[in-house]
Coordinates of C-alpha atoms and ligand atoms in Angstrom, one line a residue:
X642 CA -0.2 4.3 -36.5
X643 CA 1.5 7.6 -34.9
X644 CA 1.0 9.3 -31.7
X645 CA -2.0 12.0 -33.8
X646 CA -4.9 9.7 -34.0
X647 CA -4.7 7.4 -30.8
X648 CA -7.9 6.8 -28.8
X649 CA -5.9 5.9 -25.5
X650 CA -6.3 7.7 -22.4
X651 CA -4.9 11.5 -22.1
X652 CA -2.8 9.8 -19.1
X653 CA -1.6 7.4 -21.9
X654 CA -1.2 9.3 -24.6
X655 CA 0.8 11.5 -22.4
X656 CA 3.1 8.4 -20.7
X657 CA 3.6 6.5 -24.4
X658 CA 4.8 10.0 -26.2
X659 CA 7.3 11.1 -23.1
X660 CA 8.6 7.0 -23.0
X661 CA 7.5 4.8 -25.6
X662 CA 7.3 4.9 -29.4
X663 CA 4.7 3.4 -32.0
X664 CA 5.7 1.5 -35.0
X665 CA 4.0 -0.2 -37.9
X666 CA 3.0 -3.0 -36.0
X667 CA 1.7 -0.7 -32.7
X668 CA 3.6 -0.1 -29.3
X669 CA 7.0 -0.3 -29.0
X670 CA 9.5 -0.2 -25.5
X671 CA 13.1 1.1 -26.5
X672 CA 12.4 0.6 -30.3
X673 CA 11.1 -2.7 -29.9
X674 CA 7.5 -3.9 -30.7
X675 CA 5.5 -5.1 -27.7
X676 CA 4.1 -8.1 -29.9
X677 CA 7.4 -9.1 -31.4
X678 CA 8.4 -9.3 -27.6
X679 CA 5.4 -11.4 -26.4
X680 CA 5.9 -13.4 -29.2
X681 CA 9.6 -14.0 -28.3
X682 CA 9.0 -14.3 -24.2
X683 CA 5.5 -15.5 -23.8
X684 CA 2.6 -14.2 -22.2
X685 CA 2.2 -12.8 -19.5
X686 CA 5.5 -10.1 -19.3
X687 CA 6.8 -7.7 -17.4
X688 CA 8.7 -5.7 -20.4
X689 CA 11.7 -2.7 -19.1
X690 CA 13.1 0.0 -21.0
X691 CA 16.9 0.6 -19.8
X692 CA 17.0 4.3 -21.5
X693 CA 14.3 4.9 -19.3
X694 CA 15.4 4.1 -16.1
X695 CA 19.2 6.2 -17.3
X696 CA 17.0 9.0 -17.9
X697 CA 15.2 9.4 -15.0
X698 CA 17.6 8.7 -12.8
X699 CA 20.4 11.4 -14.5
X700 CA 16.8 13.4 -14.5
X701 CA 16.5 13.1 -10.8
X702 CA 20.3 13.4 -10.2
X703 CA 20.7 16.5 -12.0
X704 CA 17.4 18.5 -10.4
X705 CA 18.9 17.6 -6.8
X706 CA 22.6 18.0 -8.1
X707 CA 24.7 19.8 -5.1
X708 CA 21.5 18.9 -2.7
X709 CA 21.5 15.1 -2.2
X710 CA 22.6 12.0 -3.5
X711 CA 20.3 9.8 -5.0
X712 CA 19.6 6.1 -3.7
X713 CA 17.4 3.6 -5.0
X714 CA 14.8 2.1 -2.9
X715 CA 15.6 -1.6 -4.4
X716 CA 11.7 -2.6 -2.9
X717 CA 10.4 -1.2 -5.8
X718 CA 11.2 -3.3 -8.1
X719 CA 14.4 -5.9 -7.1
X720 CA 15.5 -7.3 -10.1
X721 CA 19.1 -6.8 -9.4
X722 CA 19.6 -6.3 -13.7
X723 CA 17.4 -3.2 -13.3
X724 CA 19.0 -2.1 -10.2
X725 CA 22.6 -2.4 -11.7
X726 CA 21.3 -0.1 -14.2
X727 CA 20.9 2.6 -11.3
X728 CA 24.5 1.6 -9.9
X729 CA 25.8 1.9 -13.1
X730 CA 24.6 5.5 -13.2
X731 CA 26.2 6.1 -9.8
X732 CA 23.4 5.3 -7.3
X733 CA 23.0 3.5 -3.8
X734 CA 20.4 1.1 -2.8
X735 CA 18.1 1.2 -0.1
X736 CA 17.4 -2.1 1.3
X737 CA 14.9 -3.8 4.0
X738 CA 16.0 -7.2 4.3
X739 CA 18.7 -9.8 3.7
X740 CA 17.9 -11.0 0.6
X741 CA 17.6 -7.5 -0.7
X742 CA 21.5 -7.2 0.5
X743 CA 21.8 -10.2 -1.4
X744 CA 20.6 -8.5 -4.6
X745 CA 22.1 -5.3 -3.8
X746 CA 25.4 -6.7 -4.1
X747 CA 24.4 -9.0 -7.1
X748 CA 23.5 -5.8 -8.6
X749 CA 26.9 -5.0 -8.8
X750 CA 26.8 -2.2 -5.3
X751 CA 29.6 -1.5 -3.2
X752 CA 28.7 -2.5 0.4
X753 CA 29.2 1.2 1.6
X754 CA 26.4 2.0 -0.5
X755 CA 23.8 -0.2 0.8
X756 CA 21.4 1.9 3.8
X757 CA 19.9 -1.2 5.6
X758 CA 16.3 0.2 6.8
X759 CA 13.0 -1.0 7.7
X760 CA 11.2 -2.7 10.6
X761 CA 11.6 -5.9 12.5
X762 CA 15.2 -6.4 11.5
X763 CA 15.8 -10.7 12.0
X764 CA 19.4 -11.6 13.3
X765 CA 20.3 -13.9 10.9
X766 CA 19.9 -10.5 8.2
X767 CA 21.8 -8.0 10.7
X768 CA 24.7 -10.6 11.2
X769 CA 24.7 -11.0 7.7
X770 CA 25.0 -7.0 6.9
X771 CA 27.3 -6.6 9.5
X772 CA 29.6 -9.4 8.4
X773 CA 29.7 -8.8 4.8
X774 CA 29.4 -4.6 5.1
X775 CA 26.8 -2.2 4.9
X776 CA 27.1 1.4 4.7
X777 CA 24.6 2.6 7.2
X778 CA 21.7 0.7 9.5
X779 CA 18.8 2.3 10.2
X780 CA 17.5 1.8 13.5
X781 CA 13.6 1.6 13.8
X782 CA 13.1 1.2 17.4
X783 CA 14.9 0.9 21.0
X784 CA 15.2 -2.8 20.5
X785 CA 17.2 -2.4 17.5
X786 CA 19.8 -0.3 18.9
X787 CA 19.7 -2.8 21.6
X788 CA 20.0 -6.2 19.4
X789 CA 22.2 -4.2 17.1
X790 CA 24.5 -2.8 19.3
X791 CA 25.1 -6.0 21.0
X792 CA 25.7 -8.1 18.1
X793 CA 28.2 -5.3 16.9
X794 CA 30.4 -5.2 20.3
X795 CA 30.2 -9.1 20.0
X796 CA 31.7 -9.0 16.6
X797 CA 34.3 -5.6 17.7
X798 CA 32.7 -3.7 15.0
X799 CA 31.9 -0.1 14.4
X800 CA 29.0 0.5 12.5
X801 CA 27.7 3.8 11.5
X802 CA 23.9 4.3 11.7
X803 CA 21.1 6.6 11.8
X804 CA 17.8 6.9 13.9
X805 CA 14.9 6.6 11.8
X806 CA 12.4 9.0 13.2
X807 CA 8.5 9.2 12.6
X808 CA 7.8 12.2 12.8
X809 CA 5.2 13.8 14.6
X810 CA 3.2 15.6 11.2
X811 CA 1.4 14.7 8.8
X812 CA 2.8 14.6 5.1
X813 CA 0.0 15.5 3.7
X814 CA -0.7 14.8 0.1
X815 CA 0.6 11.0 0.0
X816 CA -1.6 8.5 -0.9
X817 CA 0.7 6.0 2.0
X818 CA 1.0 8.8 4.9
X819 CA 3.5 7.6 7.3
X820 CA 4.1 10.8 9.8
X821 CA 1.8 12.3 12.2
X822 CA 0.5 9.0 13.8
X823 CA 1.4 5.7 15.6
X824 CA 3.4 3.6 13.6
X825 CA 5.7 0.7 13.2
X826 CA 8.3 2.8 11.5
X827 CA 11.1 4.5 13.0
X828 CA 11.5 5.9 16.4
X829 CA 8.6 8.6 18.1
X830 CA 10.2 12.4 17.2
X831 CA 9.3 12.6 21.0
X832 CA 11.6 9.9 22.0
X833 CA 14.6 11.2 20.2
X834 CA 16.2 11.9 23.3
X835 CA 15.7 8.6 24.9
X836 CA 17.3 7.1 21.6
X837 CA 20.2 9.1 21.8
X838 CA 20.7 8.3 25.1
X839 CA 20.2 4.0 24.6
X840 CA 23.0 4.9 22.1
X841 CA 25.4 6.0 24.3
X842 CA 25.6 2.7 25.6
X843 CA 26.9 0.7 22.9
X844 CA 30.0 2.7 21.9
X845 CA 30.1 0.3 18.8
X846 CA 26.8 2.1 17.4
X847 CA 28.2 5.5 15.3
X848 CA 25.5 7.8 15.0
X849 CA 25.7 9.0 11.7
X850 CA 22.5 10.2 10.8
X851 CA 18.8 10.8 10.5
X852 CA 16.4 8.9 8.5
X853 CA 12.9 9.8 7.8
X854 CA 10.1 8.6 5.5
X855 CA 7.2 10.9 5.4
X856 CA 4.8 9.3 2.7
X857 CA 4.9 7.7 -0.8
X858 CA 3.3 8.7 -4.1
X859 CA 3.9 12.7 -3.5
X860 CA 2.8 14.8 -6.4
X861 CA 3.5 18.1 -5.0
X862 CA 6.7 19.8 -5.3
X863 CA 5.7 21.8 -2.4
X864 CA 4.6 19.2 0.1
X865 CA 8.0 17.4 -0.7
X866 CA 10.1 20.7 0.1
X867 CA 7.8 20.7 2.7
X868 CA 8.7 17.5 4.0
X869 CA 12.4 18.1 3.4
X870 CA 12.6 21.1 5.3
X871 CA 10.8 19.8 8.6
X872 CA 13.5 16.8 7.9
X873 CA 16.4 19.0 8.2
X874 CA 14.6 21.0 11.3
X875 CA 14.5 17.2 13.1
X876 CA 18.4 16.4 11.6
X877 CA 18.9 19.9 13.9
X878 CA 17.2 18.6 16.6
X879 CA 19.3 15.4 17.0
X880 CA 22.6 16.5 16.3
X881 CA 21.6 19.0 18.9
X882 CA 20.7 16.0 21.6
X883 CA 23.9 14.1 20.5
X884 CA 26.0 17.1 20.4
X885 CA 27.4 16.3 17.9
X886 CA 27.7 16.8 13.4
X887 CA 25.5 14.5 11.7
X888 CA 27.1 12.6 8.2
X889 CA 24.1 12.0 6.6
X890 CA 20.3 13.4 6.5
X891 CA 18.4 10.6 4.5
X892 CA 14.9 12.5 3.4
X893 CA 13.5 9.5 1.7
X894 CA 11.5 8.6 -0.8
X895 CA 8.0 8.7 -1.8
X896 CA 8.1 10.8 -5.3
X897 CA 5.4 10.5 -7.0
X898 CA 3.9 9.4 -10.6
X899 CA 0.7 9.8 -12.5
X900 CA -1.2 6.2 -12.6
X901 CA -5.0 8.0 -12.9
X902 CA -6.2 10.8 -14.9
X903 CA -5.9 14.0 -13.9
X904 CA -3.0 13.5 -11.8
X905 CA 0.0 15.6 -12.1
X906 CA 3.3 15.1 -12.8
X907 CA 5.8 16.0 -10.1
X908 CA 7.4 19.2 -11.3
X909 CA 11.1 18.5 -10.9
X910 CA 12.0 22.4 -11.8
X911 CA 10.0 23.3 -8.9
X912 CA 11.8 21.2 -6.3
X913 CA 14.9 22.3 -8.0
X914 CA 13.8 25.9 -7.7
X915 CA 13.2 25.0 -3.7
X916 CA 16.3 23.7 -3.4
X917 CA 18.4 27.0 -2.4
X918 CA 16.5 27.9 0.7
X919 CA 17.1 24.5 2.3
X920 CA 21.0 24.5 1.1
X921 CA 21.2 27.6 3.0
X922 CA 19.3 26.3 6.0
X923 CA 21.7 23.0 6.2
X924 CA 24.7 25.5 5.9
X925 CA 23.7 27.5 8.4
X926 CA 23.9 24.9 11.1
X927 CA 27.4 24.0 11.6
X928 CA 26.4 20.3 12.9
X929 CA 24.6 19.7 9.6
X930 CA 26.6 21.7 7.2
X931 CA 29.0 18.5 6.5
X932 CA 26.1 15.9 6.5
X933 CA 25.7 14.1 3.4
X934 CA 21.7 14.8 1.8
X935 CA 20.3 11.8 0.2
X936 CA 16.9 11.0 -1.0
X937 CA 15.6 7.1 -1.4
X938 CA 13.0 7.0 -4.2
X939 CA 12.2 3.9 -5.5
X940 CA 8.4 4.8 -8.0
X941 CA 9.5 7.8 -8.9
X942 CA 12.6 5.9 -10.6
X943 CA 11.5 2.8 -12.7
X944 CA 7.4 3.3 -12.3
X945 CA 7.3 4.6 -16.2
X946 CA 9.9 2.0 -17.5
X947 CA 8.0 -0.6 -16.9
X948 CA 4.5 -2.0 -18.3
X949 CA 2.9 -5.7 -17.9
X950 CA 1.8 -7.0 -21.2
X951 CA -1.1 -9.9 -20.6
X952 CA -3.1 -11.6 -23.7
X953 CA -6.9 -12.3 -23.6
X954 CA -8.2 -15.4 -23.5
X955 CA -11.3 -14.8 -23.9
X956 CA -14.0 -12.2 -24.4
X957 CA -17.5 -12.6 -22.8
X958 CA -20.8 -10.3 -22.5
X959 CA -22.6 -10.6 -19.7
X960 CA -25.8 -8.8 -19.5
X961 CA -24.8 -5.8 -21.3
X962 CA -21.0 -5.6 -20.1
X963 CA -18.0 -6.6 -22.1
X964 CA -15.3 -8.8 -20.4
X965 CA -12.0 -9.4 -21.3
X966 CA -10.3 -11.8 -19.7
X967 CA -6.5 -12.2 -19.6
X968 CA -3.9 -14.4 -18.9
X969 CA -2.3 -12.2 -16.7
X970 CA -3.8 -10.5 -13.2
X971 CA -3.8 -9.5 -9.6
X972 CA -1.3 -12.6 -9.1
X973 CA 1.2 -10.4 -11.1
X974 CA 0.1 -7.0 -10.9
X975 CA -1.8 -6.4 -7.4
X976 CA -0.9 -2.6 -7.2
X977 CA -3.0 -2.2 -10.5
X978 CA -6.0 -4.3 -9.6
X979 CA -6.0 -1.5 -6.9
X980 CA -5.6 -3.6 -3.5
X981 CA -2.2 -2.7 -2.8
X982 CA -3.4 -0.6 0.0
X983 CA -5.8 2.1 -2.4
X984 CA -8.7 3.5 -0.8
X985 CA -10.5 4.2 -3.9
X986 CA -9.7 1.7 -6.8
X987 CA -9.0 2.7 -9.7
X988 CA -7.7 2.0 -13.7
X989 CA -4.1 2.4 -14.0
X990 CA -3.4 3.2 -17.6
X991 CA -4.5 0.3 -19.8
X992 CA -3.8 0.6 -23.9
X993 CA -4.7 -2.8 -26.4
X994 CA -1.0 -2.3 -27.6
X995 CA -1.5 -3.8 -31.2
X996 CA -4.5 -1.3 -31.7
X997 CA -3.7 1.9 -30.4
X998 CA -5.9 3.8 -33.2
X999 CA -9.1 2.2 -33.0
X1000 CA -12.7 3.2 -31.9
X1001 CA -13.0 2.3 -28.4
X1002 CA -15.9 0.7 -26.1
X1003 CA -16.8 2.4 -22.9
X1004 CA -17.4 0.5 -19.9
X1005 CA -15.5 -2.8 -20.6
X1006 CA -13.8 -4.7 -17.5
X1007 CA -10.3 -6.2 -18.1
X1008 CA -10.0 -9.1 -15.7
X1009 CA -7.4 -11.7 -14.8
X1010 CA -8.0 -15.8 -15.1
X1011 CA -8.1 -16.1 -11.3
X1012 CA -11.5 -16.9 -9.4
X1013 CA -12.1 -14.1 -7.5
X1014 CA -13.6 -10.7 -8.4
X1015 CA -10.9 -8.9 -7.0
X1016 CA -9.1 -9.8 -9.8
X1017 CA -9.9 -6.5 -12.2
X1018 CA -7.5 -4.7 -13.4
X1019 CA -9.7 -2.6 -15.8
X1020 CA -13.1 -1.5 -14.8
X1021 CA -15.3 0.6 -17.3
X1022 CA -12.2 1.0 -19.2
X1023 CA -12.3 2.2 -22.1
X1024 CA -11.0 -0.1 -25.0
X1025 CA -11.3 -1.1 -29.1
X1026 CA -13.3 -4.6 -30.3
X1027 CA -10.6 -7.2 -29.5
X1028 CA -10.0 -10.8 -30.3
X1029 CA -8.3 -14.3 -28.3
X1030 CA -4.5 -13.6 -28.8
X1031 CA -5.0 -9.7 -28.9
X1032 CA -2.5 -7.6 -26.2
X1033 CA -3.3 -5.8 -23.2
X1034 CA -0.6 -3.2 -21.7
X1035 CA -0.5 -1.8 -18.0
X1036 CA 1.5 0.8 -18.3
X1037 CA 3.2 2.7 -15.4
X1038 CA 4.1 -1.0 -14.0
X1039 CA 7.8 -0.8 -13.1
X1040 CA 7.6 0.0 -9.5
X1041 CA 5.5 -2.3 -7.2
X1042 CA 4.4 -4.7 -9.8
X1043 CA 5.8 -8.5 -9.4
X1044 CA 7.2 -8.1 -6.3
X1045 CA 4.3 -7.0 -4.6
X1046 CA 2.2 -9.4 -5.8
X1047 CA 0.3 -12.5 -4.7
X1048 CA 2.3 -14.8 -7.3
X1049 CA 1.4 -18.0 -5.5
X1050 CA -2.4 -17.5 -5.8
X1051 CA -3.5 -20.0 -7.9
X1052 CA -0.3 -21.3 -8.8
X1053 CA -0.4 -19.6 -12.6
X1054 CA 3.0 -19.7 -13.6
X1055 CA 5.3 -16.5 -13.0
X1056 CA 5.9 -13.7 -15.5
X1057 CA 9.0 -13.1 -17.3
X1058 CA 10.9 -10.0 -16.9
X1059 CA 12.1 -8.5 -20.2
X1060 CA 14.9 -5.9 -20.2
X1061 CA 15.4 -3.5 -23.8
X1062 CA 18.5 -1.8 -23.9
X1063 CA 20.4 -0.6 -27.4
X1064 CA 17.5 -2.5 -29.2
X1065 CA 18.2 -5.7 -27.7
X1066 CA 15.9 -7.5 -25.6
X1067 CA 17.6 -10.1 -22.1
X1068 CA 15.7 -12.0 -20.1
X1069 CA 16.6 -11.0 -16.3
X1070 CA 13.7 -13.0 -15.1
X1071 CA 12.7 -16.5 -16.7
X1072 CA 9.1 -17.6 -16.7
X1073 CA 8.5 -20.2 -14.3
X1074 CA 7.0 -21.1 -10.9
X1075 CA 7.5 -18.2 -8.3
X1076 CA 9.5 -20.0 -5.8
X1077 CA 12.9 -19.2 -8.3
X1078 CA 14.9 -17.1 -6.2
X1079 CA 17.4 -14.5 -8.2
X1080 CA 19.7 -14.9 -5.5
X1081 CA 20.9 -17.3 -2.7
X1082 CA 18.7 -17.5 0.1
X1083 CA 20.1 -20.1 2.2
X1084 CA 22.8 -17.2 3.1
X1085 CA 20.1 -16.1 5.3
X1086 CA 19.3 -18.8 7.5
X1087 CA 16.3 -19.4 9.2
X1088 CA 16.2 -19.8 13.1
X1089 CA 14.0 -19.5 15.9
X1090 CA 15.3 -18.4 19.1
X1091 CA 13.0 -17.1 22.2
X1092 CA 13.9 -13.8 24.3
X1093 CA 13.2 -15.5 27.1
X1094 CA 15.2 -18.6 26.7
Ligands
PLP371 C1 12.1 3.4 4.0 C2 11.6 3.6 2.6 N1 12.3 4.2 1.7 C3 11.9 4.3 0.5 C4 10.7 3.8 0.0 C5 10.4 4.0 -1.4 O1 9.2 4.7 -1.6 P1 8.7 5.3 -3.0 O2 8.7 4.1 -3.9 O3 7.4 5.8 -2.7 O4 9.7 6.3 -3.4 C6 9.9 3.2 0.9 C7 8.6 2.6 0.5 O5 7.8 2.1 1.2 C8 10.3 3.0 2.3 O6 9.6 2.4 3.2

């Protein structure tokens, strides 16, 4: 087998050249065969490649370098191994709850560079940022920068945050659009002077920033510089309103990555190629000129290192269609059965892994063992004769696989998580049932206290 004569996908024959190699026995992740790995872990596996997740990141790092900082957005994917990779390579996090602090610092990331964001913030999570250290708190909403500024001149604290601002267009282009519209996210552009001024009151509360977070899964270069330029025209706008120089301008994430065909690849030498015009527009304005640029990227980083490996069970025609059917599904992989949120569902890109040369079928359906229809991850796909035992592959699968996945549903066990680094393979997950927390969770504890009580 060699990457001339495979009958995969273009998509995939594109993804396995750029991050994956093929060896006698068929697929292999950082110079490991998939099937010696199933064979080692078990079926159903989520399967990492280390070098990967180095290279993009440095990738990333070096296309922005002298522009912004690069944090990862730990909801992508938070197995804190994989996310001590990124720290390793000199990378924040971006977290949204407690127990992503939790695995932020478990993988191995200094407290002052954790961002705390996201909606609906619960007490027992901001006592336990606040108390242990976190570099910035984004503030979602006027009764954040109430709770939060309360809780902070209770404890005779400082803490340096940022307004998270939705902002009043359209990103256009992202499948997730988040500007332009009511939403639960961050604070109405138009009420940027109301927040600034609930600030004021709680002298505790150091307004450090701007935060915004546009859209996700952003193709174009240009709708990104796009994005990033009306950021910095808002970061003007408050410093402006609070008179004074922001620290940091958080442009967040949403890069993008190919899952279907005929999608492109975000061209990294055009944002770099962008870049100049919006240095020179930060360094213009004396109140942003200091401010630290960062960007929060969470796909766009381990998307392509990852791929969930499954093994049929069973193959079945019925009336004229060809059915695989797999021991791994939407329970572990709901982004790919395409009802994470997609409006138009869709094949992410699925190669038999042991046969990566062979005639293929048209119109076969790669389903899951759970008892629901919803439960396809491959519809009129296009795959070779295959047998009980034989290997499927989602590839793309790193970002918003496990996590965001209905694992309970039911109650098939959970998937390992395989990490190959230097030709050695670690388990950073084990199989088992999917209430195994990686970290502590009774640091967070659970209470119920009413406003009006
Ligand atoms: C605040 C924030 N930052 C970063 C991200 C990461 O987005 P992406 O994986 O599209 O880069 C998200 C995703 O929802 C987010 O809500």
């Amino acid at each position: 087998m060699n990457t001339t004569n495979l009958t995969v996908s273009p998509l995939a024959g594109a993804l396995i050249t750029e991050h994956f190699s093929i060896g006698q026995h068929g697929l292999e992740i950082g110079g490991l065969a998939v099937g010696d790995l199933v064979r080692q872990f078990g079926s159903p596996l989520y399967l990492y490649d280390g070098a990967t997740l180095r290279r993009r990141y440095r990738a990333l790092a070096a296309a922005l370098e002298g522009f912004a900082d690069v944090y990862f957005s730990i909801k992508a994917n938070p197995n804190p191994h994989l996310a001590a990779i990124f720290v390793e390579e000199g990378a924040g996090l971006e977290i949204a709850s407690g127990a992503e602090y939790l695995l932020a610092r478990r993988a191995g990331c200094t407290p002052r560079r954790i961002l705390f964001a996201g909606p609906g913030k619960g007490e027992a999570e901001i006592d336990l940022v606040l108390r242990q250290g976190v570099g910035e708190i984004h503030l979602e909403g006027f009764d954040e920068i109430e709770a939060i500024g309360r809780k902070v001149s209770a404890m005779g604290l400082k803490q340096d945050v940022s307004l998270r601002i939705n902002p009043g267009r359209q990103a256009q282009g992202g499948a997730m659009r988040m500007g332009g519209k009511a939403s639960a996210f961050g604070i109405d552009e138009e009420l940027m002077p109301e927040a600034v001024e609930a600030l004021k009151r709680f002298p505790g509360l150091r307004l450090k920033g701007i935060h915004l977070f546009a859209g996700t899964q952003i193709l174009d270069a240009g709708i990104l510089l796009e994005q990033w330029r009306y950021g910095l025209e808002l970061a003007a706008r408050l410093a402006e309103l609070a008179d004074c120089p922001l620290g940091s301008i958080d442009l967040g994430g949403g890069l993008g990555i190919p899952y279907h065909s005929g999608e492109a690849t975000l061209d990294l030498e055009a944002i770099r190629t962008g870049l100049p015009q919006l240095r020179a527009m930060k360094a213009a304005n004396p109140r942003l000129a200091t401010a630290e640029m960062l960007v929060e990227p969470g796909r766009w980083l381990i998307g392509p290192a990852g791929i969930y490996v499954s093994a049929l069970r069973s193959v079945k025609m019925s009336r004229g269609q060809r059915f695989l059917i797999a021991d791994g599904g939407m329970h572990h992989h709901l982004a790919a059965s395409g009802n994470l949120g997609q409006v138009i569902k869709r094949d992410y890109p699925i190669v038999a892994p042991l046969h990566l040369d062979q005639p293929v079928i048209d119109n076969t359906s790669f389903v899951g063992p759970l008892c629901t229809p919803l439960d396809t991850l491959g519809r009129q796909t296009a795959l070779p004769e295959l047998k009980t035992g034989d290997l499927l592959a989602v590839l793309q699968s790193g970002a918003y696989g496990l996590s965001a996945s209905p694992v309970g549903f039911l109650s098939h066990p959970m998937p390992a998580e395989v990490l190959v680094e230097n030709s050695l393979a670690r388990l950073i997950r084990p199989a088992g049932t999917f209430d195994a927390p990686l970290v502590n969770m009774s640091e967070i504890p659970r209470s119920w206290s009413h406003a009006a009580q």
